[in-house]
Amino acid sequence: MSSDEPFGVYVHWPFCKAKCPYCDFNSHVRHGGIDEARFLSGYLSELRHFAVRAPGRTVTSIFFGGGTPSLMSPHTAEAILDAIAGNWAVADDAEITLEANPTSVEAENFAGYRVAGINRLSLGVQALDDQSLKALGRQHTADEALAALDLAKNAFERVSFDLIYAREGQLLDDWEQELTRALVYAADHLSLYQLTIEEGTPFAARHAAGSLRIPDGDAASEMYLLTQALCEKAGLPAYEVSNHARPGSESRHNLIYWRGHDYAGIGAGAHARITETGTKRAIATIKSPEDWLTQVEAQGHGLQSDDPLDPQDVAEEYLLMALRLAEGLDLARLEALSGRAMDTSRLDALEGDGLIARNGTRLMATQSGRLVLERLILELAA
Ligand SMILES: C[S@@+](CC[C@H](N)C(=O)[O-])C[C@H]1O[C@@H](n2cnc3c(N)ncnc32)[C@H](O)[C@@H]1O
Ligand code: SF4
């Protein structure tokens, strides 16, 4: 693996104050507290494991995700950043992001995170009114979130925030007003997610029982198209299905995933892709935080699976990820990865249907194509 390609380190903090009823991320509530010092030594051990497997790389991006990594003390974040710098070279302009929940308690730590070396904050605002926040099971009010956003803009060079749309009872006009307000507050990046009903969550149970009514597919598509138009007009075009940025402020970390580069992933339930002796490997750690910690302490890593990907898997993963991007994928790279040429008559047909566009060797989903992305990917992968 060339050492000058982007390389990321993902750090998963698997704890939250409360579990939001829509969320199926690997996040757990521990009312009795956790032994943060013990977890920190687990993170440092697992970092050493990855450093041995990905030597000589230059880290271009670090991402503390969760769960709620803003429950981690600035001291713990700093110790992890120091250990990353001790194991690899870190680029001078590395993007170092922390995901934060916008409660006032967590906002008190922003200055400490900045001193620790975090230079980008991604804030989970989710909605701009208290009624919606309550319905989403959030632990903060809209005023608290906006105050946290102000603090973040003062403390960090780069700030993003997340909103969820197509929520219970939300109409197109409601979303237009909310997004218009959000664009006034926006710094350089916004993540705008359509509410997904995830299996096994309280929202899924209510949805199945008919007591949670969310906008149907057509209404959600209208909201998506409105989102594209308003963000584009405000100078934050979509560079990925749900992500918008001022040109040059795209999240470098997420681009590592979507462009198919390597990354290490530490902490319970993290994923990694590491190329060893020419073979890309899909690596995942144990999801239970306590089981992960027990194994790290015994074996120096908390890996649950570590499998080679065959060329077809690598090509499909690249197709799946890169088609989410406005820049699309490089057909020549896709063909080199899969070892087979794309069927040009199929590409012509999809282009004729207005679902894809081509520019030299690049292939991208059009706006209509992005609305049916799963179908498009299946057709292209066939
Ligand atoms: C896993 S959270 C971590 C950040 C932080 N804990 C928070 O909640 O703000 C990352 C983002 O995923 C999004 N998300 C989680 N579950 C979702 C769902 N079911 N539908 C849409 N977006 C979701 C939320 O916008 C959230 O900000
Ligand atoms: S949305 Fe964020 S705060 Fe809520 S449970 Fe998921 S990770 Fe935790």
mmCIF file of N, CA, C and O in Angstrom, residues 309-361:
data_model
loop_
_atom_site.group_PDB
_atom_site.id
_atom_site.type_symbol
_atom_site.label_atom_id
_atom_site.label_comp_id
_atom_site.label_asym_id
_atom_site.label_seq_id
_atom_site.Cartn_x
_atom_site.Cartn_y
_atom_site.Cartn_z
ATOM 1 N N LEU A 309 -10.598 -9.766 1.628
ATOM 2 C CA LEU A 309 -11.670 -9.495 0.652
ATOM 3 C C LEU A 309 -11.156 -9.927 -0.717
ATOM 4 O O LEU A 309 -10.023 -9.600 -1.087
ATOM 5 N N ASP A 310 -11.983 -10.658 -1.465
ATOM 6 C CA ASP A 310 -11.509 -11.013 -2.808
ATOM 7 C C ASP A 310 -11.770 -9.826 -3.737
ATOM 8 O O ASP A 310 -12.504 -8.893 -3.390
ATOM 9 N N PRO A 311 -11.120 -9.807 -4.931
ATOM 10 C CA PRO A 311 -11.201 -8.630 -5.798
ATOM 11 C C PRO A 311 -12.640 -8.204 -6.084
ATOM 12 O O PRO A 311 -12.951 -7.017 -6.115
ATOM 13 N N GLN A 312 -13.548 -9.192 -6.239
ATOM 14 C CA GLN A 312 -14.948 -8.853 -6.517
ATOM 15 C C GLN A 312 -15.568 -8.088 -5.330
ATOM 16 O O GLN A 312 -16.292 -7.106 -5.522
ATOM 17 N N ASP A 313 -15.248 -8.538 -4.092
ATOM 18 C CA ASP A 313 -15.762 -7.832 -2.898
ATOM 19 C C ASP A 313 -15.243 -6.401 -2.852
ATOM 20 O O ASP A 313 -15.981 -5.463 -2.527
ATOM 21 N N VAL A 314 -13.947 -6.241 -3.147
ATOM 22 C CA VAL A 314 -13.350 -4.898 -3.078
ATOM 23 C C VAL A 314 -14.009 -3.996 -4.113
ATOM 24 O O VAL A 314 -14.357 -2.840 -3.843
ATOM 25 N N ALA A 315 -14.241 -4.549 -5.322
ATOM 26 C CA ALA A 315 -14.862 -3.755 -6.390
ATOM 27 C C ALA A 315 -16.286 -3.368 -5.993
ATOM 28 O O ALA A 315 -16.699 -2.216 -6.165
ATOM 29 N N GLU A 316 -17.037 -4.330 -5.425
ATOM 30 C CA GLU A 316 -18.431 -4.026 -5.048
ATOM 31 C C GLU A 316 -18.484 -2.978 -3.942
ATOM 32 O O GLU A 316 -19.337 -2.094 -3.944
ATOM 33 N N GLU A 317 -17.549 -3.096 -3.004
ATOM 34 C CA GLU A 317 -17.528 -2.114 -1.919
ATOM 35 C C GLU A 317 -17.219 -0.721 -2.479
ATOM 36 O O GLU A 317 -17.829 0.278 -2.085
ATOM 37 N N TYR A 318 -16.279 -0.659 -3.421
ATOM 38 C CA TYR A 318 -15.924 0.628 -4.026
ATOM 39 C C TYR A 318 -17.134 1.206 -4.765
ATOM 40 O O TYR A 318 -17.463 2.388 -4.616
ATOM 41 N N LEU A 319 -17.838 0.358 -5.506
ATOM 42 C CA LEU A 319 -19.032 0.796 -6.248
ATOM 43 C C LEU A 319 -20.083 1.356 -5.277
ATOM 44 O O LEU A 319 -20.617 2.454 -5.468
ATOM 45 N N LEU A 320 -20.327 0.599 -4.213
ATOM 46 C CA LEU A 320 -21.339 0.961 -3.227
ATOM 47 C C LEU A 320 -21.034 2.293 -2.542
ATOM 48 O O LEU A 320 -21.910 3.118 -2.332
ATOM 49 N N MET A 321 -19.785 2.477 -2.225
ATOM 50 C CA MET A 321 -19.383 3.694 -1.502
ATOM 51 C C MET A 321 -19.265 4.878 -2.452
ATOM 52 O O MET A 321 -19.800 5.953 -2.184
ATOM 53 N N ALA A 322 -18.553 4.697 -3.560
ATOM 54 C CA ALA A 322 -18.207 5.848 -4.416
ATOM 55 C C ALA A 322 -19.423 6.396 -5.148
ATOM 56 O O ALA A 322 -19.465 7.578 -5.479
ATOM 57 N N LEU A 323 -20.419 5.540 -5.379
ATOM 58 C CA LEU A 323 -21.606 6.027 -6.081
ATOM 59 C C LEU A 323 -22.417 6.991 -5.205
ATOM 60 O O LEU A 323 -23.280 7.708 -5.695
ATOM 61 N N ARG A 324 -22.149 6.996 -3.903
ATOM 62 C CA ARG A 324 -22.815 7.954 -3.011
ATOM 63 C C ARG A 324 -22.270 9.373 -3.208
ATOM 64 O O ARG A 324 -22.884 10.348 -2.796
ATOM 65 N N LEU A 325 -21.070 9.445 -3.804
ATOM 66 C CA LEU A 325 -20.398 10.748 -3.935
ATOM 67 C C LEU A 325 -20.816 11.485 -5.193
ATOM 68 O O LEU A 325 -20.998 10.867 -6.249
ATOM 69 N N ALA A 326 -20.898 12.819 -5.116
ATOM 70 C CA ALA A 326 -21.194 13.618 -6.305
ATOM 71 C C ALA A 326 -20.117 13.388 -7.370
ATOM 72 O O ALA A 326 -20.405 13.351 -8.563
ATOM 73 N N GLU A 327 -18.854 13.209 -6.933
ATOM 74 C CA GLU A 327 -17.760 12.993 -7.903
ATOM 75 C C GLU A 327 -17.839 11.602 -8.525
ATOM 76 O O GLU A 327 -17.162 11.314 -9.516
ATOM 77 N N GLY A 328 -18.642 10.695 -7.939
ATOM 78 C CA GLY A 328 -18.840 9.362 -8.499
ATOM 79 C C GLY A 328 -17.603 8.483 -8.384
ATOM 80 O O GLY A 328 -16.775 8.660 -7.495
ATOM 81 N N LEU A 329 -17.517 7.515 -9.286
ATOM 82 C CA LEU A 329 -16.401 6.563 -9.218
ATOM 83 C C LEU A 329 -15.584 6.608 -10.503
ATOM 84 O O LEU A 329 -16.023 7.131 -11.526
ATOM 85 N N ASP A 330 -14.383 6.045 -10.377
ATOM 86 C CA ASP A 330 -13.493 5.972 -11.527
ATOM 87 C C ASP A 330 -13.685 4.586 -12.161
ATOM 88 O O ASP A 330 -13.301 3.568 -11.573
ATOM 89 N N LEU A 331 -14.278 4.583 -13.371
ATOM 90 C CA LEU A 331 -14.585 3.303 -14.025
ATOM 91 C C LEU A 331 -13.342 2.458 -14.242
ATOM 92 O O LEU A 331 -13.370 1.236 -14.085
ATOM 93 N N ALA A 332 -12.231 3.128 -14.590
ATOM 94 C CA ALA A 332 -10.994 2.379 -14.855
ATOM 95 C C ALA A 332 -10.554 1.662 -13.573
ATOM 96 O O ALA A 332 -10.143 0.497 -13.604
ATOM 97 N N ARG A 333 -10.696 2.375 -12.420
ATOM 98 C CA ARG A 333 -10.301 1.756 -11.150
ATOM 99 C C ARG A 333 -11.232 0.595 -10.806
ATOM 100 O O ARG A 333 -10.792 -0.474 -10.361
ATOM 101 N N LEU A 334 -12.528 0.796 -11.033
ATOM 102 C CA LEU A 334 -13.507 -0.263 -10.747
ATOM 103 C C LEU A 334 -13.195 -1.507 -11.583
ATOM 104 O O LEU A 334 -13.200 -2.640 -11.080
ATOM 105 N N GLU A 335 -12.885 -1.284 -12.864
ATOM 106 C CA GLU A 335 -12.615 -2.425 -13.740
ATOM 107 C C GLU A 335 -11.309 -3.119 -13.348
ATOM 108 O O GLU A 335 -11.214 -4.343 -13.366
ATOM 109 N N ALA A 336 -10.321 -2.306 -12.915
ATOM 110 C CA ALA A 336 -9.041 -2.903 -12.495
ATOM 111 C C ALA A 336 -9.266 -3.733 -11.227
ATOM 112 O O ALA A 336 -8.714 -4.834 -11.081
ATOM 113 N N LEU A 337 -10.099 -3.241 -10.314
ATOM 114 C CA LEU A 337 -10.343 -3.968 -9.059
ATOM 115 C C LEU A 337 -11.087 -5.284 -9.317
ATOM 116 O O LEU A 337 -10.745 -6.324 -8.753
ATOM 117 N N SER A 338 -12.112 -5.226 -10.197
ATOM 118 C CA SER A 338 -12.942 -6.424 -10.381
ATOM 119 C C SER A 338 -12.346 -7.374 -11.411
ATOM 120 O O SER A 338 -12.709 -8.539 -11.476
ATOM 121 N N GLY A 339 -11.439 -6.829 -12.243
ATOM 122 C CA GLY A 339 -10.823 -7.668 -13.281
ATOM 123 C C GLY A 339 -11.771 -7.916 -14.445
ATOM 124 O O GLY A 339 -11.553 -8.822 -15.246
ATOM 125 N N ARG A 340 -12.868 -7.157 -14.539
ATOM 126 C CA ARG A 340 -13.730 -7.336 -15.706
ATOM 127 C C ARG A 340 -14.274 -5.979 -16.172
ATOM 128 O O ARG A 340 -14.436 -5.050 -15.370
ATOM 129 N N ALA A 341 -14.559 -5.908 -17.496
ATOM 130 C CA ALA A 341 -15.040 -4.653 -18.059
ATOM 131 C C ALA A 341 -16.531 -4.504 -17.778
ATOM 132 O O ALA A 341 -17.259 -5.496 -17.712
ATOM 133 N N MET A 342 -16.975 -3.270 -17.596
ATOM 134 C CA MET A 342 -18.409 -3.031 -17.413
ATOM 135 C C MET A 342 -19.119 -3.259 -18.740
ATOM 136 O O MET A 342 -18.562 -3.011 -19.808
ATOM 137 N N ASP A 343 -20.359 -3.707 -18.654
ATOM 138 C CA ASP A 343 -21.181 -3.929 -19.833
ATOM 139 C C ASP A 343 -21.639 -2.551 -20.356
ATOM 140 O O ASP A 343 -22.468 -1.882 -19.726
ATOM 141 N N THR A 344 -21.072 -2.118 -21.510
ATOM 142 C CA THR A 344 -21.358 -0.738 -21.959
ATOM 143 C C THR A 344 -22.825 -0.549 -22.358
ATOM 144 O O THR A 344 -23.365 0.537 -22.203
ATOM 145 N N SER A 345 -23.465 -1.636 -22.840
ATOM 146 C CA SER A 345 -24.877 -1.436 -23.219
ATOM 147 C C SER A 345 -25.729 -1.164 -21.971
ATOM 148 O O SER A 345 -26.672 -0.378 -22.013
ATOM 149 N N ARG A 346 -25.352 -1.778 -20.833
ATOM 150 C CA ARG A 346 -26.104 -1.507 -19.602
ATOM 151 C C ARG A 346 -25.879 -0.049 -19.166
ATOM 152 O O ARG A 346 -26.807 0.653 -18.756
ATOM 153 N N LEU A 347 -24.607 0.394 -19.286
ATOM 154 C CA LEU A 347 -24.317 1.791 -18.909
ATOM 155 C C LEU A 347 -25.098 2.751 -19.809
ATOM 156 O O LEU A 347 -25.665 3.741 -19.335
ATOM 157 N N ASP A 348 -25.136 2.429 -21.119
ATOM 158 C CA ASP A 348 -25.873 3.306 -22.050
ATOM 159 C C ASP A 348 -27.346 3.385 -21.654
ATOM 160 O O ASP A 348 -27.956 4.456 -21.673
ATOM 161 N N ALA A 349 -27.912 2.219 -21.275
ATOM 162 C CA ALA A 349 -29.338 2.192 -20.926
ATOM 163 C C ALA A 349 -29.589 3.029 -19.659
ATOM 164 O O ALA A 349 -30.543 3.811 -19.605
ATOM 165 N N LEU A 350 -28.724 2.882 -18.648
ATOM 166 C CA LEU A 350 -28.919 3.641 -17.404
ATOM 167 C C LEU A 350 -28.741 5.137 -17.653
ATOM 168 O O LEU A 350 -29.440 5.973 -17.067
ATOM 169 N N GLU A 351 -27.812 5.449 -18.590
ATOM 170 C CA GLU A 351 -27.605 6.864 -18.930
ATOM 171 C C GLU A 351 -28.846 7.388 -19.666
ATOM 172 O O GLU A 351 -29.325 8.494 -19.373
ATOM 173 N N GLY A 352 -29.366 6.563 -20.575
ATOM 174 C CA GLY A 352 -30.582 6.940 -21.312
ATOM 175 C C GLY A 352 -31.764 7.170 -20.371
ATOM 176 O O GLY A 352 -32.593 8.050 -20.602
ATOM 177 N N ASP A 353 -31.815 6.410 -19.267
ATOM 178 C CA ASP A 353 -32.903 6.587 -18.287
ATOM 179 C C ASP A 353 -32.654 7.778 -17.359
ATOM 180 O O ASP A 353 -33.445 8.035 -16.443
ATOM 181 N N GLY A 354 -31.508 8.426 -17.544
ATOM 182 C CA GLY A 354 -31.214 9.616 -16.720
ATOM 183 C C GLY A 354 -30.769 9.273 -15.308
ATOM 184 O O GLY A 354 -30.805 10.125 -14.418
ATOM 185 N N LEU A 355 -30.310 8.021 -15.082
ATOM 186 C CA LEU A 355 -29.922 7.625 -13.719
ATOM 187 C C LEU A 355 -28.428 7.789 -13.455
ATOM 188 O O LEU A 355 -28.008 7.927 -12.303
ATOM 189 N N ILE A 356 -27.637 7.725 -14.532
ATOM 190 C CA ILE A 356 -26.191 7.944 -14.359
ATOM 191 C C ILE A 356 -25.719 8.965 -15.394
ATOM 192 O O ILE A 356 -26.398 9.225 -16.405
ATOM 193 N N ALA A 357 -24.537 9.536 -15.105
ATOM 194 C CA ALA A 357 -23.895 10.405 -16.093
ATOM 195 C C ALA A 357 -22.445 9.966 -16.170
ATOM 196 O O ALA A 357 -21.921 9.358 -15.229
ATOM 197 N N ARG A 358 -21.804 10.232 -17.302
ATOM 198 C CA ARG A 358 -20.393 9.867 -17.451
ATOM 199 C C ARG A 358 -19.588 11.090 -17.865
ATOM 200 O O ARG A 358 -20.070 11.942 -18.583
ATOM 201 N N ASN A 359 -18.367 11.138 -17.351
ATOM 202 C CA ASN A 359 -17.483 12.246 -17.699
ATOM 203 C C ASN A 359 -16.078 11.652 -17.778
ATOM 204 O O ASN A 359 -15.467 11.384 -16.750
ATOM 205 N N GLY A 360 -15.602 11.385 -19.010
ATOM 206 C CA GLY A 360 -14.328 10.682 -19.159
ATOM 207 C C GLY A 360 -14.453 9.307 -18.542
ATOM 208 O O GLY A 360 -15.408 8.579 -18.829
ATOM 209 N N THR A 361 -13.520 8.960 -17.622
ATOM 210 C CA THR A 361 -13.634 7.630 -17.007
ATOM 211 C C THR A 361 -14.480 7.673 -15.738
ATOM 212 O O THR A 361 -14.596 6.682 -15.030
#
